[in-house]
PDB file of C-alpha atoms in Angstrom:
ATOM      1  CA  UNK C   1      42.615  59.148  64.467  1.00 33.00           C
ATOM      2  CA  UNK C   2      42.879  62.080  61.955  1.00 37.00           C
ATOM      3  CA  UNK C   3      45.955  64.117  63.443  1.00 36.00           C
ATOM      4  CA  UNK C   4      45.720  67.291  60.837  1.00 40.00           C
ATOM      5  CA  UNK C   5      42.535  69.151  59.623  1.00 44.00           C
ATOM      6  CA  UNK C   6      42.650  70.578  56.111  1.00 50.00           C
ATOM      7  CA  UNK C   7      39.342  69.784  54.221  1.00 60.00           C
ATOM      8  CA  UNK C   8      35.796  70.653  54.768  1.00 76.00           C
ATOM      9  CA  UNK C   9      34.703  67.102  54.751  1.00 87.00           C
ATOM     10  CA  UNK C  10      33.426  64.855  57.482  1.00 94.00           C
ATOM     11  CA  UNK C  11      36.364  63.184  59.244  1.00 96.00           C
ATOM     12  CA  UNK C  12      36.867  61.027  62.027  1.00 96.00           C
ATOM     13  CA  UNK C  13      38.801  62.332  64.878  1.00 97.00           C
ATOM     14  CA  UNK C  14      38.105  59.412  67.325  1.00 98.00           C
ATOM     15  CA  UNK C  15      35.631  56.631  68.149  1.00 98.00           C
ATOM     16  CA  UNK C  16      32.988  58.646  69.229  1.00 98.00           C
ATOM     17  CA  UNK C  17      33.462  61.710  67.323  1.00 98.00           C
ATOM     18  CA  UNK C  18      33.889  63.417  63.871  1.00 98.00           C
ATOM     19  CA  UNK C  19      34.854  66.633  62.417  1.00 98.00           C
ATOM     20  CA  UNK C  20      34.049  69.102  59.793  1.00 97.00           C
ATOM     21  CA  UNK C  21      36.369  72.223  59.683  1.00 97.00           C
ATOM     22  CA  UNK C  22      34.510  75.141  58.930  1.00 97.00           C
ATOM     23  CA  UNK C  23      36.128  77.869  56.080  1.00 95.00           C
ATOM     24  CA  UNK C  24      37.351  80.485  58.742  1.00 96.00           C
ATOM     25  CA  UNK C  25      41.370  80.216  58.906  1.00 94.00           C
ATOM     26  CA  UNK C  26      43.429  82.883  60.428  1.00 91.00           C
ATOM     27  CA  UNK C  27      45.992  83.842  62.844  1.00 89.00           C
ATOM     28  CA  UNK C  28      43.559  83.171  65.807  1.00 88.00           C
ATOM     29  CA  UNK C  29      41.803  80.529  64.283  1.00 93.00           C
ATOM     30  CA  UNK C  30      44.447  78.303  62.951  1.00 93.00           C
ATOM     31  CA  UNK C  31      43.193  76.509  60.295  1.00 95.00           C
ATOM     32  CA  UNK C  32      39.516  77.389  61.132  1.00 96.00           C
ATOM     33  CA  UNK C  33      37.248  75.718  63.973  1.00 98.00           C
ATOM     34  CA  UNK C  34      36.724  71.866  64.268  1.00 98.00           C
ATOM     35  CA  UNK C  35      33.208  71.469  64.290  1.00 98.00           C
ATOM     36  CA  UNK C  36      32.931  68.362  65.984  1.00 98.00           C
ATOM     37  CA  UNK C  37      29.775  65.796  65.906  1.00 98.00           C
ATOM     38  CA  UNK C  38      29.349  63.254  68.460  1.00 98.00           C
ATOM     39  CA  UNK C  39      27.645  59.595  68.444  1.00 98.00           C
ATOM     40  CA  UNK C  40      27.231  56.428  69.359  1.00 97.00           C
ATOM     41  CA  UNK C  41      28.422  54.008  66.533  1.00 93.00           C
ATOM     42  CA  UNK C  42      24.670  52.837  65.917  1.00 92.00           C
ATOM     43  CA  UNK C  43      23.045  56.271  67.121  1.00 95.00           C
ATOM     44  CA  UNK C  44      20.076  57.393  65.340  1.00 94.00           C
ATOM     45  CA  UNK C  45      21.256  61.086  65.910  1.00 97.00           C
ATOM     46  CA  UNK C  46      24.068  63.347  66.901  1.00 98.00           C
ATOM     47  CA  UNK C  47      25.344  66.281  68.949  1.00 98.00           C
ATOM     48  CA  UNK C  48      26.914  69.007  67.454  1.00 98.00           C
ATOM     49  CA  UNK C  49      30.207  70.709  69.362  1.00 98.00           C
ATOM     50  CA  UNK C  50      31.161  74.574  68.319  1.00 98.00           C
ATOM     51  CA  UNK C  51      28.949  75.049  65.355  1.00 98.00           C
ATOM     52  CA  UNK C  52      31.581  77.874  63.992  1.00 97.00           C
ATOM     53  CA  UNK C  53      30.920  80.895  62.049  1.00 97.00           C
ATOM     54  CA  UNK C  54      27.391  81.906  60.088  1.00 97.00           C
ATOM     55  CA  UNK C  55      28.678  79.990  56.551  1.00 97.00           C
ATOM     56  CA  UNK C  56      25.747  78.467  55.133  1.00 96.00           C
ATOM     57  CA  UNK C  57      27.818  75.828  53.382  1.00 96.00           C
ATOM     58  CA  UNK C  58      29.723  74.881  56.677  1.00 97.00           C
ATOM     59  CA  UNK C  59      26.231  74.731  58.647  1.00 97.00           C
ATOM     60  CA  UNK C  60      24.456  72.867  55.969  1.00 97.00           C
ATOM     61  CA  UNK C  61      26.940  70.021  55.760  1.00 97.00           C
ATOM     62  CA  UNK C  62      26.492  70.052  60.047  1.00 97.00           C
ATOM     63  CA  UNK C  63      22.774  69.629  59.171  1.00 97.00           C
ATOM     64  CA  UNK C  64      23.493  66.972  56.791  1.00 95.00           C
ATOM     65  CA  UNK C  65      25.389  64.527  58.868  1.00 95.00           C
ATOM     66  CA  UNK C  66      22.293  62.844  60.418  1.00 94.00           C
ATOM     67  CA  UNK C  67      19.388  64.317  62.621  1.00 97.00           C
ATOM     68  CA  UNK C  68      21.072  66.528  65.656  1.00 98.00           C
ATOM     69  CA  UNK C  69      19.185  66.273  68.291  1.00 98.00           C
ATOM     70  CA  UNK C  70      21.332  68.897  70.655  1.00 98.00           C
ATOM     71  CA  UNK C  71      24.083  71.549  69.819  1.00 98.00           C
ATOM     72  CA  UNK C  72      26.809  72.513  72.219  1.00 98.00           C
ATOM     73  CA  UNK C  73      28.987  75.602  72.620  1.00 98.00           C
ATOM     74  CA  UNK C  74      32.602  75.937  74.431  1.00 98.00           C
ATOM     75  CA  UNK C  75      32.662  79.118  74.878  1.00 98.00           C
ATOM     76  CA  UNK C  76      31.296  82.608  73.564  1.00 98.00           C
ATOM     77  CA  UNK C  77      33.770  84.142  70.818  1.00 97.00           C
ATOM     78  CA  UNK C  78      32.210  84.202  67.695  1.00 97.00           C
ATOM     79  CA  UNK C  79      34.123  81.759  65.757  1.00 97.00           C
ATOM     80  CA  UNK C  80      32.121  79.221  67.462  1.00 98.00           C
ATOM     81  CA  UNK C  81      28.426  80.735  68.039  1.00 98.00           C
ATOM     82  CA  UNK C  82      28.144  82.486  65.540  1.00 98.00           C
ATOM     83  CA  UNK C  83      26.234  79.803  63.443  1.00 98.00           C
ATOM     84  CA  UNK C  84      24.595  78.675  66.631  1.00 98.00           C
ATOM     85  CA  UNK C  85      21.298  80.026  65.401  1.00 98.00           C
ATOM     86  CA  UNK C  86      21.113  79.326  61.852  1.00 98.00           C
ATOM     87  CA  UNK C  87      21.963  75.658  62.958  1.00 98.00           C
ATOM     88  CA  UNK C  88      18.867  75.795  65.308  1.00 98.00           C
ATOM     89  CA  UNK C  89      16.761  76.642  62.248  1.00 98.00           C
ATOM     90  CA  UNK C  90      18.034  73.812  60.268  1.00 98.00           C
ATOM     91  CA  UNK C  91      17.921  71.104  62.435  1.00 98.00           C
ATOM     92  CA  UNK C  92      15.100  71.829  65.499  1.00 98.00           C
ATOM     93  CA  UNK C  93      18.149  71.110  68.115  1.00 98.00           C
ATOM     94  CA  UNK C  94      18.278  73.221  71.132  1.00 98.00           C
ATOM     95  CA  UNK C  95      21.840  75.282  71.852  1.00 98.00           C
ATOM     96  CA  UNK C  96      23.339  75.060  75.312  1.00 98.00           C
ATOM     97  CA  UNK C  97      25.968  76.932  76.693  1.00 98.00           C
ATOM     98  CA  UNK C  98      27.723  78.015  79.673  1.00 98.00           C
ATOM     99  CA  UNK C  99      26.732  81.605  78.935  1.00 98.00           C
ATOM    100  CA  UNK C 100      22.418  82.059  79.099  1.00 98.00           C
ATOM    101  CA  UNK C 101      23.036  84.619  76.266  1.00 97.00           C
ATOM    102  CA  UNK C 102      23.729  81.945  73.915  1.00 98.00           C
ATOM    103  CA  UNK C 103      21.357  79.397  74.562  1.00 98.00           C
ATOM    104  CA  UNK C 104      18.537  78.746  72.791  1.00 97.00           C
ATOM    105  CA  UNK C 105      15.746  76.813  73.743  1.00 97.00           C
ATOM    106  CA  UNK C 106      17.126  74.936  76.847  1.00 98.00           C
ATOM    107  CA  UNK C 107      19.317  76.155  79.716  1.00 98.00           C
ATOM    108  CA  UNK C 108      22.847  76.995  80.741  1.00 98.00           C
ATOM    109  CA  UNK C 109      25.414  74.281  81.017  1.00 98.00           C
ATOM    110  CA  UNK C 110      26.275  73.502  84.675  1.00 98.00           C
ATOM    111  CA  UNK C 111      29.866  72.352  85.685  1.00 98.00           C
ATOM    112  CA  UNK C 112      29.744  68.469  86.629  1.00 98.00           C
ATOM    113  CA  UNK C 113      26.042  67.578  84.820  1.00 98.00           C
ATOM    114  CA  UNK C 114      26.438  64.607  82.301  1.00 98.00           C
ATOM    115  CA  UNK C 115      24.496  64.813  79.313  1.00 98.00           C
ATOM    116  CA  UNK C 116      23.372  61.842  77.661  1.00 98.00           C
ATOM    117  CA  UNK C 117      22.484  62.408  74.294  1.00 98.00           C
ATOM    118  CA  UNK C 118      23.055  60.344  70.727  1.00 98.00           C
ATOM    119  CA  UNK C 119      24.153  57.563  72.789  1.00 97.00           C
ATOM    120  CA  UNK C 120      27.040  59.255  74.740  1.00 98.00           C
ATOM    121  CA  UNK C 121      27.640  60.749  78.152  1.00 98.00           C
ATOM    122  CA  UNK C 122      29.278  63.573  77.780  1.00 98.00           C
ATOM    123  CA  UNK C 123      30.696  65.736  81.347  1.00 98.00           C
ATOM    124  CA  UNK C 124      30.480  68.997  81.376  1.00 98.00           C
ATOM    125  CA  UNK C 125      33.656  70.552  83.019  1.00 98.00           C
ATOM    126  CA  UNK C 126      33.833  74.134  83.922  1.00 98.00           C
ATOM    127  CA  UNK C 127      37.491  75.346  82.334  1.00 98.00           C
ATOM    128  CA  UNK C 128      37.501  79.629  82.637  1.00 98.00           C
ATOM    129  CA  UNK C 129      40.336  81.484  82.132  1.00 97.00           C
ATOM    130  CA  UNK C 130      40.665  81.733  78.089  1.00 97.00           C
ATOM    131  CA  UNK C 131      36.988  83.434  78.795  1.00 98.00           C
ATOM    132  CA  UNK C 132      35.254  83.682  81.724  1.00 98.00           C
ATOM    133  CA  UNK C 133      32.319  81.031  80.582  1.00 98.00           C
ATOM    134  CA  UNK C 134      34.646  78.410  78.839  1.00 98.00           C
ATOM    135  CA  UNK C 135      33.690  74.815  79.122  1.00 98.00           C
ATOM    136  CA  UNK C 136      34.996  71.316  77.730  1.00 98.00           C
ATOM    137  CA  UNK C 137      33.354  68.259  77.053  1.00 98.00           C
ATOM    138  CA  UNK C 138      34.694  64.996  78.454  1.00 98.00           C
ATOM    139  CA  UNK C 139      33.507  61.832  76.880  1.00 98.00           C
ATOM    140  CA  UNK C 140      34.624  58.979  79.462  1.00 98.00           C
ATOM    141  CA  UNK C 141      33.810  56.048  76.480  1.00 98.00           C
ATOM    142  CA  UNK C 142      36.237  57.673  74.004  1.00 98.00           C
ATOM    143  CA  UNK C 143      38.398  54.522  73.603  1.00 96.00           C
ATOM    144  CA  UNK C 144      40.132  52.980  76.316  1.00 96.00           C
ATOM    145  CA  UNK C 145      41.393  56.261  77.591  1.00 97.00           C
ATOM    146  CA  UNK C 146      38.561  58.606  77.400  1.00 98.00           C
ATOM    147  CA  UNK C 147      38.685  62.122  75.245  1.00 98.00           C
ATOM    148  CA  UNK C 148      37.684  65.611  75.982  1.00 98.00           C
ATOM    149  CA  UNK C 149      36.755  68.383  72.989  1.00 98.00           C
ATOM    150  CA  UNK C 150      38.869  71.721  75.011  1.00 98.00           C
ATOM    151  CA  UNK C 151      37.238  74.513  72.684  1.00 98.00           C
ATOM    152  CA  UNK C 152      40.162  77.096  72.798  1.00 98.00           C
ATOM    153  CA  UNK C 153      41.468  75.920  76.477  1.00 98.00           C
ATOM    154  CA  UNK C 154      43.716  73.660  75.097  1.00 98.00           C
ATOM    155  CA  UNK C 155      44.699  74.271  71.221  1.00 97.00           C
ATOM    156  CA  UNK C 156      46.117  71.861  68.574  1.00 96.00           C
ATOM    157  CA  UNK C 157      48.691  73.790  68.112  1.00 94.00           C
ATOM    158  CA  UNK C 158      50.378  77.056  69.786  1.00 90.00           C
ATOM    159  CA  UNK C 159      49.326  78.348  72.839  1.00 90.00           C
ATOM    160  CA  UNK C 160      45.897  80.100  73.856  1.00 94.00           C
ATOM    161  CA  UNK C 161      45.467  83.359  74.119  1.00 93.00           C
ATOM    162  CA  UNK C 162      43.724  84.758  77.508  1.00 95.00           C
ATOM    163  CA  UNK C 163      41.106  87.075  76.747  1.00 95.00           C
ATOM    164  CA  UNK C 164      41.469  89.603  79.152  1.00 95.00           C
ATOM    165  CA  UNK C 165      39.556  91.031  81.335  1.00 95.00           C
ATOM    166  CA  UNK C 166      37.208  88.554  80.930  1.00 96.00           C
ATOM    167  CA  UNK C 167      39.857  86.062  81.012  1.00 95.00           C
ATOM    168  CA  UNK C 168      42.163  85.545  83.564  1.00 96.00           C
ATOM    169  CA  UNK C 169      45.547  83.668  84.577  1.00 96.00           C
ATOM    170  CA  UNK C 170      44.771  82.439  87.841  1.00 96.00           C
ATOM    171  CA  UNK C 171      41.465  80.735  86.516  1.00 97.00           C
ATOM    172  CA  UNK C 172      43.289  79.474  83.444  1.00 97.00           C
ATOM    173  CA  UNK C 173      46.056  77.648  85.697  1.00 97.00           C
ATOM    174  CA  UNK C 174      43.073  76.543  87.841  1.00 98.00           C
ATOM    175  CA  UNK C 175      41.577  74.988  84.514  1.00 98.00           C
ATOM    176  CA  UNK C 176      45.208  73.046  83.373  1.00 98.00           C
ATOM    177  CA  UNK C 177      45.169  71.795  86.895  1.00 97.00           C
ATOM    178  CA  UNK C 178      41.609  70.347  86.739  1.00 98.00           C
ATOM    179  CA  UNK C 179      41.971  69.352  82.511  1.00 98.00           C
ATOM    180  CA  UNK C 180      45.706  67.511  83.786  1.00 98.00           C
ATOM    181  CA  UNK C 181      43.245  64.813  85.927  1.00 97.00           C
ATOM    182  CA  UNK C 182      41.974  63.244  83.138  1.00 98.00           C
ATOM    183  CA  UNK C 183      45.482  61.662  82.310  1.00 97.00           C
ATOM    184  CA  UNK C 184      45.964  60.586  79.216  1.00 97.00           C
ATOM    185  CA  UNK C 185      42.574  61.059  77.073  1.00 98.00           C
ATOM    186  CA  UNK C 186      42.750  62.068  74.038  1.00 98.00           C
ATOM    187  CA  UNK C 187      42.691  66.138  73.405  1.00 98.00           C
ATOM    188  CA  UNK C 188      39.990  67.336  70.508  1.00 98.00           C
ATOM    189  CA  UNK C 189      40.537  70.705  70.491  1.00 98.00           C
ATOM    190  CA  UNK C 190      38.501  73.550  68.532  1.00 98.00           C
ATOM    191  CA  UNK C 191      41.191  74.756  66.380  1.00 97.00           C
ATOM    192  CA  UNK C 192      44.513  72.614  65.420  1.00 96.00           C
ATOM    193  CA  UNK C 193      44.967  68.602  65.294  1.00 97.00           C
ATOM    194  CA  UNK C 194      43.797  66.294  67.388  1.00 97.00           C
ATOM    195  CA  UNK C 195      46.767  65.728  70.098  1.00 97.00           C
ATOM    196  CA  UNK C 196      47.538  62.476  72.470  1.00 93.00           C
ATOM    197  CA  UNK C 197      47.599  63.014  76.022  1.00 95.00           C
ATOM    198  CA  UNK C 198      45.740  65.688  78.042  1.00 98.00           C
ATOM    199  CA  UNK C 199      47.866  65.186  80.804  1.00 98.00           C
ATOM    200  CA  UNK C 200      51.251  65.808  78.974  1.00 97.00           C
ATOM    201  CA  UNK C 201      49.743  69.034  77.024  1.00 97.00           C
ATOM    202  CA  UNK C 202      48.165  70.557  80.023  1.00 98.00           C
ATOM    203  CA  UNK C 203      51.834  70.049  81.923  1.00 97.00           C
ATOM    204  CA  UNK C 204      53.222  71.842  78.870  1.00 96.00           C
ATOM    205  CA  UNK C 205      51.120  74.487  78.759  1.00 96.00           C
ATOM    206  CA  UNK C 206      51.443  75.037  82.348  1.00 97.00           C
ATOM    207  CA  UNK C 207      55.154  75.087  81.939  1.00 96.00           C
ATOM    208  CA  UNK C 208      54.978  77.595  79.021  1.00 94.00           C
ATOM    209  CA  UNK C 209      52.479  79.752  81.491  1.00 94.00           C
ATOM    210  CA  UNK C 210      55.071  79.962  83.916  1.00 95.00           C
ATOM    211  CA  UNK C 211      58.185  80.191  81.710  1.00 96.00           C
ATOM    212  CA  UNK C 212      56.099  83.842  80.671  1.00 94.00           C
ATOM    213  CA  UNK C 213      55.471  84.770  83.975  1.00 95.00           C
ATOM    214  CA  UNK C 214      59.121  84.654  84.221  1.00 96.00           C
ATOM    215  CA  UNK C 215      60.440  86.935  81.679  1.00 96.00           C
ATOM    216  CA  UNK C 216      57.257  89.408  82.538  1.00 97.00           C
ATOM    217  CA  UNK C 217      59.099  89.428  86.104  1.00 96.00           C
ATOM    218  CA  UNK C 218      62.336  90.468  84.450  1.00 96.00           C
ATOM    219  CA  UNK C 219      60.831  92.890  82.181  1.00 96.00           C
ATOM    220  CA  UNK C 220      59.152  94.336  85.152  1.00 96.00           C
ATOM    221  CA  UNK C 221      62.410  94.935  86.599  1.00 95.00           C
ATOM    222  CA  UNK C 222      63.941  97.028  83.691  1.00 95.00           C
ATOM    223  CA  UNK C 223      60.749  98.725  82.910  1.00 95.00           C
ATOM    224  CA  UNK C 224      59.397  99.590  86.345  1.00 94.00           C
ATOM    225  CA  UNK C 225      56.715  97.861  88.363  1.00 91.00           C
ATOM    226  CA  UNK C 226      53.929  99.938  86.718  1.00 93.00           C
ATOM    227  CA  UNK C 227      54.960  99.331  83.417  1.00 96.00           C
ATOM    228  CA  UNK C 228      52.194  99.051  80.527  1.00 96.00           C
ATOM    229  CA  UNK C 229      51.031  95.925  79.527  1.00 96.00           C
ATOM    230  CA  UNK C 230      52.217  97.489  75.877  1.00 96.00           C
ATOM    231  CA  UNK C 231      55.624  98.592  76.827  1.00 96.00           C
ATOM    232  CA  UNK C 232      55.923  94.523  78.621  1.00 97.00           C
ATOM    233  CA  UNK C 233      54.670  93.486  75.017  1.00 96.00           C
ATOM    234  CA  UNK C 234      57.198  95.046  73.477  1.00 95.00           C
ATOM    235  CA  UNK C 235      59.929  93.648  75.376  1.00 95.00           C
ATOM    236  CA  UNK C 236      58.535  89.701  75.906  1.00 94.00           C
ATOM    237  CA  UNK C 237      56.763  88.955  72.646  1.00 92.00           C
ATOM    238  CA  UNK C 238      59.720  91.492  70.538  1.00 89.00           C
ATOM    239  CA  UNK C 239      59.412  89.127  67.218  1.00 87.00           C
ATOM    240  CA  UNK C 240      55.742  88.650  67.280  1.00 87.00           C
ATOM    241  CA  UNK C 241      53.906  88.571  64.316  1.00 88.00           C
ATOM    242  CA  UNK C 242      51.580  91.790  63.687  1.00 90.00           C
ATOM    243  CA  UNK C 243      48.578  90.038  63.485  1.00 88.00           C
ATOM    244  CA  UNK C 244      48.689  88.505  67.138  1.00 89.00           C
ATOM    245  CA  UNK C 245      50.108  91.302  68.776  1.00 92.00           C
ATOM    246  CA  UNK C 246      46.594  92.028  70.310  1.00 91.00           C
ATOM    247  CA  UNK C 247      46.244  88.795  71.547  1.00 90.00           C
ATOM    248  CA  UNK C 248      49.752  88.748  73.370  1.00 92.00           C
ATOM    249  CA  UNK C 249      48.805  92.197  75.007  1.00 94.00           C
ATOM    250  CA  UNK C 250      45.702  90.675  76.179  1.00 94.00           C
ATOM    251  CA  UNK C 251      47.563  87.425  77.616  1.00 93.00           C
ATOM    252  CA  UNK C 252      50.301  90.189  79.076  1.00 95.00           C
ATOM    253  CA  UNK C 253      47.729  92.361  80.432  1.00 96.00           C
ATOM    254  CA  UNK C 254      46.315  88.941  82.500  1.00 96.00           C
ATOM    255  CA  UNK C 255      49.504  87.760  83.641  1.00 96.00           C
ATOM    256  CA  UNK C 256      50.579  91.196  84.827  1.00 96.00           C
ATOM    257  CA  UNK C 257      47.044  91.442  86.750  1.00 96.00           C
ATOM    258  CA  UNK C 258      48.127  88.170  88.446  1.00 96.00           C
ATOM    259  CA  UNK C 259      51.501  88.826  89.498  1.00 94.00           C
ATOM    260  CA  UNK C 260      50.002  92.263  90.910  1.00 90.00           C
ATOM    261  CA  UNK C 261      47.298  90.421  92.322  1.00 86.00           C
ATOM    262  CA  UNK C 262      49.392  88.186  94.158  1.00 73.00           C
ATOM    263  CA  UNK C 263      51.933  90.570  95.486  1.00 61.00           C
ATOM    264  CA  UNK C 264      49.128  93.397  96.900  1.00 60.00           C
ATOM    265  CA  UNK C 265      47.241  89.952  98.798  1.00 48.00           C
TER     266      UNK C 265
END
């Protein structure tokens, strides 16, 4: 199982799936999105997972892996619809989603439904709270302990950013909680190395969640209850890097909007 993604080559990330990282690194992105494609081992065709951005020479090589007979989407940020369409023209394969507006040619994804497609079932599991319509994939016939492709719910590497207001914390907590079930199949997430263990990542991540919450309460109580979620920024993410301080104002903003939340209810 490939643990690191660094070339734009076709590489196997577990029994039923491969990967071909598109040319879009960056602060958010990590080393740019896993563009993962599904199939049986003796599958005539494929699904595609998070087509990326609009590169021609990232979607082309997609196209070229084999006939694709259906293209799936995590979640709406651009970095993984973006080439949703262009894909569609090259290979004839409807795009589902959670969100109708980026769908083509077939409808929404629904929480629970299992697709069956390139000689896979694939679950479709409703995970909100890093945006409002994000989704992950499990594949129960992964090897002996299953897998599931997270999108940006669960990263390779870091922590995800909630995109608020669309995002929110009490959903994303709701999501860990729901992602933590499936024990120890293996995480493919959309940006970052394949990790071991959805059950030990999502327990991380919750702890990390809550560990934040924490020092937001203490900067709360030095700042003032109605404190910005700039000024909270400035005193909980003090070393962050320029070029994710948006994000972590974002993630603040929902994690002040919960505490509130939960103290006016």
């Amino acid at each position: 199982m490939v643990t690191s993604a660094t070339s734009p080559v076709l590489q196997r990330s577990s029994a039923l799936t491969r990967f071909i990282l598109a040319p879009n690194p960056g602060p958010m992105s990590l080393d740019g999105t896993n563009s993962y494609v599904i199939s049986a081992k003796d599958a005539e065709a494929s699904v595609v997972v998070d087509p990326g951005p609009a590169d021609e020479g990232h979607l082309r090589r997609l196209a070229g892996t084999g006939r694709v007979e259906l293209i799936l989407v995590t979640h709406r940020h651009a970095d993984h619809t973006a080439g949703s369409v262009r894909l569609q023209e090259l290979t004839g394969a409807p795009v589902r989603a959670a969100d109708p507006r980026h769908c083509h040619g077939a409808d929404p994804l629904r929480h629970g439904e299992t697709i069956r497609a390139a000689g896979v079932s694939i679950q479709v599991v409703a995970t909100p709270g890093h945006t409002s319509d994000s989704v992950c994939f499990h594949l129960p016939d992964d090897g002996a302990l299953g897998s599931v492709l997270t999108g940006d719910t669960i990263l390779g590497r870091g922590t995800t950013m909630l995109d608020y207001p669309d995002g929110a914390l009490g959903d994303y907590l709701e999501s860990l909680d729901r992602l933590e079930a499936f024990g120890g199949a293996g995480v493919l997430p959309a940006h970052g190395p394949v990790l071991p263990s959805l059950e030990a990542v999502t327990r991380a991540y919750r702890g990390h969640r809550l560990e934040r919450l924490a020092q937001i309460r203490e900067a709360l109580e030095g700042l003032g209850r109605d404190a910005t979620a700039a000024a909270v920024t400035d005193v909980v993410y003090a070393d962050v890097d320029a070029s994710v301080r948006r994000a972590a104002e974002m993630s603040v903003a929902a994690q002040l909007d919960y505490l509130r939340g939960r103290s006016e209810g």
